[in-house]
Coordinates of C-alpha atoms in Angstrom, one line a residue:
M10 CA -31.4 -77.9 5.3
P11 CA -30.8 -78.1 1.6
L12 CA -29.4 -81.3 0.1
N13 CA -26.0 -80.9 -1.5
T14 CA -26.1 -82.1 -5.1
G15 CA -23.5 -81.6 -7.8
D16 CA -20.1 -82.7 -9.0
D17 CA -18.2 -81.0 -6.1
R18 CA -19.1 -84.0 -4.0
M19 CA -16.9 -86.4 -5.9
S20 CA -13.6 -84.7 -5.2
G21 CA -11.6 -85.5 -8.3
T22 CA -14.1 -87.9 -9.8
A23 CA -16.4 -85.4 -11.2
V24 CA -19.3 -86.6 -13.4
P25 CA -20.4 -84.3 -16.2
S26 CA -24.0 -83.2 -15.5
L27 CA -26.7 -84.6 -17.9
K28 CA -28.5 -81.8 -19.7
R29 CA -32.2 -81.8 -19.9
G30 CA -33.7 -81.9 -23.4
R31 CA -36.1 -79.1 -24.6
S32 CA -39.6 -79.6 -23.4
P33 CA -42.0 -81.1 -26.0
G34 CA -44.5 -78.5 -24.9
E35 CA -42.7 -75.8 -27.0
A36 CA -45.2 -75.4 -29.9
S37 CA -46.2 -72.7 -32.3
Q38 CA -48.9 -70.2 -31.5
S39 CA -50.7 -70.7 -34.9
G40 CA -53.6 -72.3 -33.2
G41 CA -54.6 -69.0 -31.6
Q42 CA -54.8 -67.3 -35.0
R43 CA -57.4 -69.8 -36.2
M44 CA -59.8 -68.4 -33.6
L45 CA -59.8 -64.9 -35.2
G46 CA -62.1 -66.0 -38.1
G47 CA -65.1 -66.2 -35.7
E48 CA -64.4 -63.0 -33.9
D49 CA -67.4 -61.0 -35.1
R50 CA -69.9 -63.8 -34.6
G51 CA -70.7 -62.7 -31.1
N52 CA -71.7 -59.1 -31.9
G53 CA -75.4 -59.8 -32.0
S54 CA -75.8 -60.2 -35.8
S55 CA -73.6 -61.4 -38.6
S56 CA -72.5 -59.3 -41.6
L57 CA -74.8 -61.3 -43.9
E58 CA -77.8 -60.4 -41.7
A59 CA -76.9 -56.7 -41.8
A60 CA -76.6 -56.8 -45.6
G61 CA -80.0 -58.4 -46.0
S62 CA -81.9 -56.2 -43.6
A63 CA -82.9 -53.5 -46.2
P64 CA -83.3 -53.4 -50.0
D65 CA -80.3 -52.3 -52.1
S66 CA -80.7 -48.5 -53.1
S67 CA -79.6 -49.2 -56.6
S68 CA -82.6 -51.4 -57.2
V69 CA -85.2 -48.8 -56.0
P70 CA -85.5 -45.7 -58.3
G71 CA -85.2 -42.4 -56.5
S72 CA -84.4 -43.9 -53.2
Q73 CA -82.2 -41.6 -51.1
S74 CA -82.5 -43.3 -47.7
A75 CA -79.7 -45.3 -46.3
P76 CA -80.2 -48.9 -45.2
G77 CA -81.7 -49.1 -41.7
P78 CA -79.9 -50.8 -38.9
S79 CA -80.6 -54.5 -38.3
T80 CA -82.3 -55.7 -35.1
P81 CA -79.6 -57.2 -32.8
K82 CA -80.3 -60.7 -31.5
K83 CA -81.1 -61.1 -27.9
P84 CA -78.4 -62.9 -26.1
R85 CA -79.3 -66.3 -24.9
L86 CA -79.8 -66.4 -21.2
S87 CA -77.7 -69.1 -19.6
R88 CA -78.7 -70.4 -16.2
P89 CA -75.8 -70.4 -13.8
K90 CA -74.8 -73.9 -12.9
Q91 CA -75.6 -74.7 -9.3
R92 CA -72.6 -76.2 -7.6
Q93 CA -73.4 -79.1 -5.4
R94 CA -72.4 -78.3 -1.9
K95 CA -69.8 -80.8 -0.8
Q96 CA -70.5 -82.5 2.4
P97 CA -67.8 -82.1 5.0
R98 CA -65.4 -85.0 5.4
L99 CA -66.4 -87.2 8.3
K100 CA -63.9 -88.0 11.1
P101 CA -63.0 -91.5 12.3
Q102 CA -64.7 -90.7 15.6
Q103 CA -67.9 -90.4 13.7
T104 CA -67.6 -93.3 11.2
G105 CA -65.5 -95.8 13.0
P106 CA -68.0 -97.0 15.7
L107 CA -70.8 -97.5 13.3
H108 CA -68.5 -99.3 10.8
L109 CA -67.4 -101.7 13.6
H110 CA -71.1 -102.2 14.6
I111 CA -72.0 -103.1 11.1
R112 CA -69.1 -105.6 10.9
M113 CA -70.3 -107.3 14.1
L114 CA -73.8 -107.6 12.6
W115 CA -72.4 -108.9 9.4
N116 CA -69.8 -111.1 11.1
L117 CA -67.1 -109.5 9.0
L118 CA -64.4 -109.8 11.7
S119 CA -61.5 -109.9 9.2
Q120 CA -60.5 -107.4 6.5
N121 CA -60.6 -110.2 3.9
T122 CA -64.0 -111.6 5.0
L123 CA -66.8 -110.6 2.7
P124 CA -70.6 -111.2 3.1
V125 CA -72.3 -114.0 1.3
P126 CA -74.5 -112.5 -1.4
V127 CA -78.3 -112.6 -0.6
S128 CA -80.2 -115.4 -2.4
P129 CA -83.8 -115.3 -3.8
V130 CA -84.7 -117.7 -1.0
D131 CA -83.6 -115.1 1.6
I132 CA -85.8 -112.4 -0.1
S133 CA -88.7 -114.8 -0.3
N134 CA -88.5 -115.8 3.4
F135 CA -88.3 -112.1 4.3
N136 CA -91.3 -111.2 2.2
Q137 CA -93.4 -113.7 4.1
R138 CA -92.5 -111.9 7.3
F139 CA -92.6 -108.3 6.3
T140 CA -95.4 -107.0 4.1
S141 CA -95.2 -103.3 4.8
A142 CA -93.0 -100.6 6.4
N143 CA -95.4 -100.3 9.3
N144 CA -94.7 -103.8 10.4
R145 CA -91.0 -103.1 10.2
A146 CA -91.1 -100.0 12.4
D147 CA -93.4 -101.5 15.1
D148 CA -91.4 -104.7 15.5
I149 CA -88.0 -103.0 15.6
E150 CA -89.2 -100.4 18.1
K151 CA -90.6 -103.1 20.5
L152 CA -87.4 -105.0 20.2
I153 CA -85.2 -102.1 21.1
Q154 CA -87.4 -101.2 24.0
G155 CA -87.0 -104.7 25.3
V156 CA -83.2 -104.5 25.3
T157 CA -82.6 -101.0 26.7
S158 CA -83.6 -102.1 30.2
S159 CA -80.2 -103.7 30.7
S160 CA -78.2 -100.9 29.0
N161 CA -76.7 -99.5 32.3
A162 CA -75.5 -102.9 33.5
I163 CA -73.9 -103.6 30.1
A164 CA -72.2 -100.2 30.1
A165 CA -70.8 -100.8 33.5
S166 CA -69.4 -104.1 32.4
V167 CA -67.6 -102.6 29.4
Q168 CA -65.2 -100.7 31.7
A169 CA -64.3 -103.9 33.5
Q170 CA -63.9 -106.5 30.7
V171 CA -64.3 -105.3 27.2
G172 CA -63.9 -108.8 25.7
R173 CA -66.7 -110.4 27.7
I174 CA -69.0 -107.5 27.0
E175 CA -68.5 -107.8 23.3
D176 CA -69.8 -111.3 23.5
S177 CA -72.8 -110.3 25.5
F178 CA -73.6 -107.6 23.1
L179 CA -73.3 -109.9 20.2
E180 CA -75.8 -112.2 21.8
K181 CA -78.3 -109.4 22.3
I182 CA -77.8 -108.1 18.8
F183 CA -78.2 -111.5 17.1
S184 CA -81.2 -112.2 19.4
A185 CA -82.7 -109.1 18.0
I186 CA -82.2 -110.3 14.4
T187 CA -83.7 -113.6 15.2
A188 CA -86.7 -112.0 16.9
L189 CA -87.4 -110.2 13.7
G190 CA -87.7 -113.4 11.8
L191 CA -84.3 -113.0 10.0
D192 CA -82.0 -116.0 9.6
R193 CA -79.1 -113.6 9.5
W194 CA -78.3 -109.9 9.1
A195 CA -77.6 -109.6 5.4
P196 CA -78.3 -106.5 3.4
D197 CA -78.7 -107.0 -0.4
V198 CA -75.7 -105.1 -1.8
T199 CA -75.6 -106.7 -5.2
G200 CA -79.1 -106.3 -6.5
G201 CA -81.3 -104.7 -4.0
H202 CA -82.0 -100.9 -3.8
P203 CA -81.1 -99.2 -0.5
D204 CA -84.7 -98.1 -0.2
S205 CA -86.3 -101.5 -0.7
V206 CA -88.2 -102.9 2.3
Y207 CA -85.7 -105.7 2.7
N208 CA -82.7 -103.3 2.9
L209 CA -84.6 -100.7 5.0
V210 CA -85.3 -103.3 7.7
H211 CA -81.6 -104.2 7.9
E212 CA -80.7 -100.5 8.0
Q213 CA -83.1 -99.7 10.9
V214 CA -81.9 -102.8 12.9
A215 CA -78.3 -101.6 12.5
I216 CA -78.9 -98.0 13.3
S217 CA -81.3 -98.6 16.2
T218 CA -79.0 -101.1 17.9
F219 CA -76.0 -98.9 17.3
K220 CA -77.7 -95.9 19.0
M221 CA -78.5 -98.0 22.0
L222 CA -74.8 -99.2 22.3
L223 CA -73.5 -95.7 21.7
A224 CA -75.7 -94.2 24.4
S225 CA -74.4 -96.9 26.8
F226 CA -70.8 -95.7 26.1
V227 CA -69.8 -99.0 24.6
Y228 CA -67.7 -97.3 21.9
R229 CA -65.9 -95.0 24.3
F230 CA -62.7 -96.8 23.6
M231 CA -62.9 -95.6 20.0
N232 CA -63.4 -91.9 21.2
A233 CA -66.8 -92.1 19.6
D234 CA -68.6 -88.9 18.8
M235 CA -71.7 -89.1 20.9
T236 CA -73.6 -86.6 18.9
V237 CA -73.8 -89.0 15.9
G238 CA -76.6 -90.9 17.7
N239 CA -78.8 -87.8 17.8
D240 CA -78.5 -87.3 14.0
N241 CA -80.4 -90.0 12.2
A242 CA -79.7 -88.5 8.7
L243 CA -75.9 -88.7 9.5
C244 CA -76.3 -92.3 10.7
V245 CA -78.0 -93.2 7.4
R246 CA -75.3 -91.5 5.4
I247 CA -72.5 -93.3 7.2
Y248 CA -74.4 -96.6 7.0
R249 CA -75.1 -96.5 3.3
Q250 CA -71.7 -95.3 2.3
F251 CA -70.1 -98.2 4.1
V252 CA -72.7 -100.9 3.3
F253 CA -73.5 -100.1 -0.3
G254 CA -70.4 -98.2 -1.1
H255 CA -67.3 -99.7 0.5
I256 CA -68.5 -103.3 1.2
G257 CA -70.8 -103.4 -1.9
R258 CA -67.9 -102.6 -4.2
K259 CA -65.8 -105.2 -2.7
V260 CA -68.5 -107.9 -3.0
K261 CA -69.1 -107.1 -6.7
E262 CA -65.3 -107.0 -7.4
E263 CA -64.9 -110.4 -5.7
L264 CA -67.8 -111.9 -7.8
R265 CA -66.1 -110.7 -11.0
K266 CA -62.6 -111.8 -10.0
P267 CA -62.4 -114.3 -7.0
G268 CA -59.4 -113.6 -4.8
S269 CA -58.8 -110.1 -6.0
V270 CA -60.0 -108.4 -2.8
E271 CA -57.6 -110.3 -0.5
Q272 CA -54.8 -109.6 -2.9
R273 CA -55.5 -105.9 -3.0
N274 CA -55.9 -105.7 0.8
E275 CA -52.6 -107.5 1.4
R276 CA -50.9 -105.1 -1.1
T277 CA -52.4 -102.1 0.6
N278 CA -51.4 -103.3 4.0
T279 CA -47.9 -103.9 2.8
Y280 CA -47.7 -100.3 1.4
K281 CA -48.8 -98.9 4.7
R282 CA -46.3 -100.9 6.7
R283 CA -43.5 -99.9 4.4
S284 CA -44.6 -96.2 4.6
R285 CA -44.6 -96.3 8.4
L286 CA -41.1 -97.9 8.4
R287 CA -39.9 -95.1 6.1
D288 CA -41.3 -92.4 8.4
N289 CA -39.7 -93.9 11.4
R290 CA -36.3 -94.1 9.8
I291 CA -36.4 -90.6 8.4
Q292 CA -37.3 -89.2 11.8
L293 CA -34.4 -91.0 13.5
L294 CA -31.9 -89.9 10.8
K295 CA -32.9 -86.4 11.5
N296 CA -32.8 -86.9 15.3
E297 CA -29.3 -88.4 15.0
S298 CA -28.2 -85.4 12.8
F299 CA -26.9 -87.5 9.9
R300 CA -25.5 -85.8 6.7
P301 CA -28.2 -84.8 4.2
Q302 CA -26.8 -87.4 1.7
V303 CA -27.6 -90.2 4.2
L304 CA -31.1 -88.8 4.8
K305 CA -31.6 -89.0 1.0
L306 CA -31.2 -92.8 1.2
A307 CA -34.5 -93.1 3.2
L308 CA -36.8 -90.4 1.7
E309 CA -38.6 -92.6 -0.9
S310 CA -40.8 -95.6 0.0
E311 CA -39.1 -97.6 -2.7
S312 CA -35.9 -97.5 -0.7
H313 CA -37.3 -99.7 2.0
S314 CA -38.0 -103.4 2.1
D315 CA -41.5 -104.7 2.5
D316 CA -42.5 -107.7 4.7
E317 CA -45.1 -110.4 5.1
L318 CA -46.8 -112.0 8.1
D319 CA -45.1 -115.1 9.4
D320 CA -47.8 -117.9 9.4
T321 CA -46.1 -119.6 12.3
S322 CA -46.4 -116.6 14.6
T323 CA -49.1 -116.2 17.1
A324 CA -51.9 -113.6 17.2
N325 CA -50.7 -112.1 20.4
M326 CA -47.2 -111.6 19.0
P327 CA -47.2 -111.5 15.2
T328 CA -43.9 -111.6 13.5
Y329 CA -43.2 -110.3 10.0
L330 CA -40.6 -111.7 7.6
I331 CA -38.5 -109.1 5.8
R332 CA -38.4 -109.4 2.0
K333 CA -35.1 -108.7 0.4
K334 CA -34.8 -105.5 -1.6
V335 CA -33.1 -106.7 -4.8
G336 CA -30.4 -104.4 -6.0
R337 CA -29.9 -102.5 -2.7
A338 CA -26.5 -102.5 -1.2
H339 CA -26.2 -104.6 1.9
K340 CA -24.6 -101.8 3.8
V341 CA -27.8 -99.8 3.4
A342 CA -29.8 -102.6 5.0
V343 CA -27.2 -102.7 7.9
L344 CA -27.7 -99.0 8.6
F345 CA -31.5 -99.3 8.4
H346 CA -31.5 -102.2 10.9
I347 CA -29.4 -100.2 13.3
L348 CA -31.9 -97.3 13.0
D349 CA -34.8 -99.8 13.7
S350 CA -33.2 -101.0 16.9
R351 CA -32.6 -97.5 18.1
Y352 CA -36.1 -96.5 17.2
E353 CA -37.5 -99.4 19.3
G354 CA -35.3 -98.3 22.2
T355 CA -36.6 -94.8 22.0
I356 CA -40.2 -95.9 21.9
N357 CA -39.8 -98.2 24.9
R358 CA -38.6 -95.3 27.0
Q359 CA -41.7 -93.2 26.3
K360 CA -44.7 -93.8 28.5
G361 CA -47.8 -95.0 26.6
Q362 CA -46.0 -95.7 23.4
R363 CA -46.1 -99.0 21.6
G364 CA -43.1 -100.4 19.7
D365 CA -43.2 -101.3 16.1
R366 CA -43.9 -104.8 14.8
I367 CA -41.4 -107.6 15.1
R368 CA -39.4 -108.1 11.9
K369 CA -36.8 -110.8 11.2
V370 CA -34.8 -111.9 8.2
P371 CA -36.0 -115.4 7.0
V372 CA -33.7 -118.2 6.0
P373 CA -33.7 -118.6 3.0
E374 CA -34.4 -115.0 2.1
I375 CA -37.6 -113.9 0.3
N376 CA -37.3 -111.4 -2.5
S377 CA -39.5 -108.4 -2.4
Q378 CA -42.7 -108.3 -4.6
F379 CA -42.0 -104.6 -5.4
T380 CA -39.3 -104.2 -8.1
Q381 CA -39.6 -100.4 -8.5
M382 CA -36.4 -98.6 -7.6
P383 CA -36.1 -95.1 -5.9
K384 CA -35.6 -92.3 -8.3
D385 CA -33.4 -89.9 -6.5
V386 CA -30.9 -91.7 -4.2
P387 CA -27.1 -91.5 -4.0
I388 CA -25.2 -93.9 -6.2
D389 CA -24.1 -96.2 -3.4
F390 CA -27.7 -97.1 -2.5
F391 CA -27.2 -99.8 -5.1
D392 CA -25.1 -102.9 -5.0
P393 CA -22.1 -102.2 -7.3
D394 CA -22.7 -105.4 -9.4
Y395 CA -26.3 -104.6 -9.8
F396 CA -25.6 -101.0 -10.7
N397 CA -22.9 -101.8 -13.2
N398 CA -24.7 -104.6 -15.0
F399 CA -28.4 -103.7 -15.0
F400 CA -28.6 -100.0 -15.4
S401 CA -28.3 -98.1 -18.7
V402 CA -25.7 -95.3 -19.2
K403 CA -28.5 -92.7 -18.7
E404 CA -29.6 -94.2 -15.4
R405 CA -26.0 -94.5 -14.2
A406 CA -25.4 -90.9 -15.1
H407 CA -28.5 -89.8 -13.1
Y408 CA -27.6 -91.7 -9.9
A409 CA -23.9 -90.7 -10.2
E410 CA -24.9 -87.0 -10.0
N411 CA -26.4 -87.7 -6.5
G412 CA -23.0 -88.4 -5.0
V413 CA -22.0 -91.0 -2.3
A414 CA -23.8 -91.3 1.1
L415 CA -22.0 -94.1 3.0
P416 CA -18.5 -95.4 3.5
S417 CA -17.8 -99.1 2.9
E418 CA -19.8 -101.7 4.8
E419 CA -17.3 -102.2 7.6
H420 CA -17.7 -98.6 8.6
C421 CA -21.5 -98.8 8.8
E422 CA -21.5 -100.7 12.0
S423 CA -22.9 -98.9 15.0
T424 CA -19.5 -98.4 16.7
S425 CA -18.1 -96.5 13.6
I426 CA -21.1 -94.4 12.6
D427 CA -20.3 -91.4 14.8
I428 CA -16.9 -91.0 13.1
W429 CA -18.2 -90.1 9.7
K430 CA -21.9 -89.1 9.9
N431 CA -21.2 -85.4 10.3
L432 CA -18.1 -85.0 8.1
S433 CA -18.1 -82.2 5.5
E434 CA -18.6 -83.3 1.9
A435 CA -15.0 -82.8 1.0
E436 CA -13.7 -84.6 4.1
F437 CA -16.1 -87.5 3.6
M438 CA -15.1 -88.0 -0.1
E439 CA -11.4 -87.8 0.6
T440 CA -11.6 -90.3 3.5
Y441 CA -14.3 -92.7 2.3
G442 CA -16.2 -91.6 -0.7
N443 CA -13.7 -91.8 -3.5
A444 CA -12.9 -95.4 -2.6
V445 CA -16.6 -96.3 -2.7
L446 CA -17.2 -94.5 -6.0
A447 CA -14.3 -96.4 -7.6
Q448 CA -16.5 -99.6 -7.4
Y449 CA -19.1 -98.1 -9.7
K450 CA -19.1 -97.8 -13.5
V451 CA -19.6 -94.1 -13.7
P452 CA -20.3 -92.9 -17.3
T453 CA -17.4 -91.4 -19.2
K454 CA -17.3 -87.8 -20.5
E455 CA -17.8 -89.1 -24.0
E456 CA -20.9 -91.1 -23.0
I457 CA -22.4 -88.0 -21.3
E458 CA -21.8 -85.8 -24.3
Q459 CA -23.5 -88.4 -26.5
L460 CA -26.5 -88.5 -24.2
D461 CA -26.7 -84.7 -24.3
E462 CA -26.6 -84.8 -28.1
Y463 CA -29.5 -87.4 -28.2
E464 CA -31.4 -85.2 -25.7
D465 CA -31.1 -82.2 -28.0
E466 CA -32.3 -84.2 -31.0
D467 CA -35.3 -85.6 -29.2
G468 CA -36.2 -82.1 -28.0
E469 CA -36.1 -80.8 -31.6
E470 CA -38.3 -83.6 -32.9
S471 CA -40.8 -83.0 -30.2
S472 CA -41.0 -79.3 -30.9
E473 CA -41.6 -80.0 -34.6
T474 CA -44.5 -82.3 -33.9

């Protein structure tokens, strides 16, 4: 359904539309003419070569023959560039189980936990144990054969109690590492080559134990692709991309700037939570058949508040503290919270669906760490005081063109929503919208005309340069 935009929304409080300036990309075509000077260079020989290919007839007495044709140059053979064939993108069912297996070996059980870099002492101790690749393969193969005898019993236990089985598997895996003479499973991701003997031993330990667990259906809860275990090259690819690519980059980044990885992870997680919140609200607005103007309030991620984990909450029931979206009208937050409660009720009625995380408003409130505002929302998304005092005339003109989405706050309670949510634009503006619009400092006609004039001047300057 198209979104209604324009001055007809404002029913007697029309805002002149802001013209767009001419694009700075309008430039002259003189650059193309400069190319004409070299046009005859690709004909095999230049005009100078043709003139010098035979003697001048005026300098040879009695000469009646015309100058012979010049020998054309052979075109240079260019080898066609061989395009590297892109490897198909791997699915989570292929990569996830091995990633989890590596994290268990490395004891990286948190997103912010990074491995301790390998020291020269670790390498020296390893070299005393392993002197060749043959030793590596023989010892690992014997070790794996010694553990596979209990695979069936372990697989049966997984279906009963996953938590206990994880502990038993960890014991067997770390026993394998100890049996190889390693103090810990620690690939060298900062200075060692992936094909060094040290790193190859760690690679083979990881892949061999992973294949054994995969064949025992331990990773069934992750919908693991069982064919991965039969493709050693694929296992190596997944392993190296994760160990030396993903984890290796994080370790090097943390060494350069301590604390940066945790900050980036927290920021990424916050973005993801906010995006999920946006998607839920958009879907509910559509399901409840709200006016397009109301839907426009929720379309951008910047319209929604972010949150942070409450340190006092438990791991079994984490609670997130809502950060205040500075500049947003309180009535928008009221409507969004009503949508959240309705979404939770909808999810609880569906079999096998899990509700969203628990969010609460802290006292005192915490301001959001994200200050960027949405770019294309109705004017009443913003608190009137914030809009009138912190936005330029140009910004106010832009948002004013988007019309009004909601009535005043007292009509945004759940009991009143059904009265106005499907009114036509004209009815809504007459009943609620004009009163809301009167609270905002909408640019005057003279201000809009001045903006248009500056837009035209800026466009002319850009085209001249």
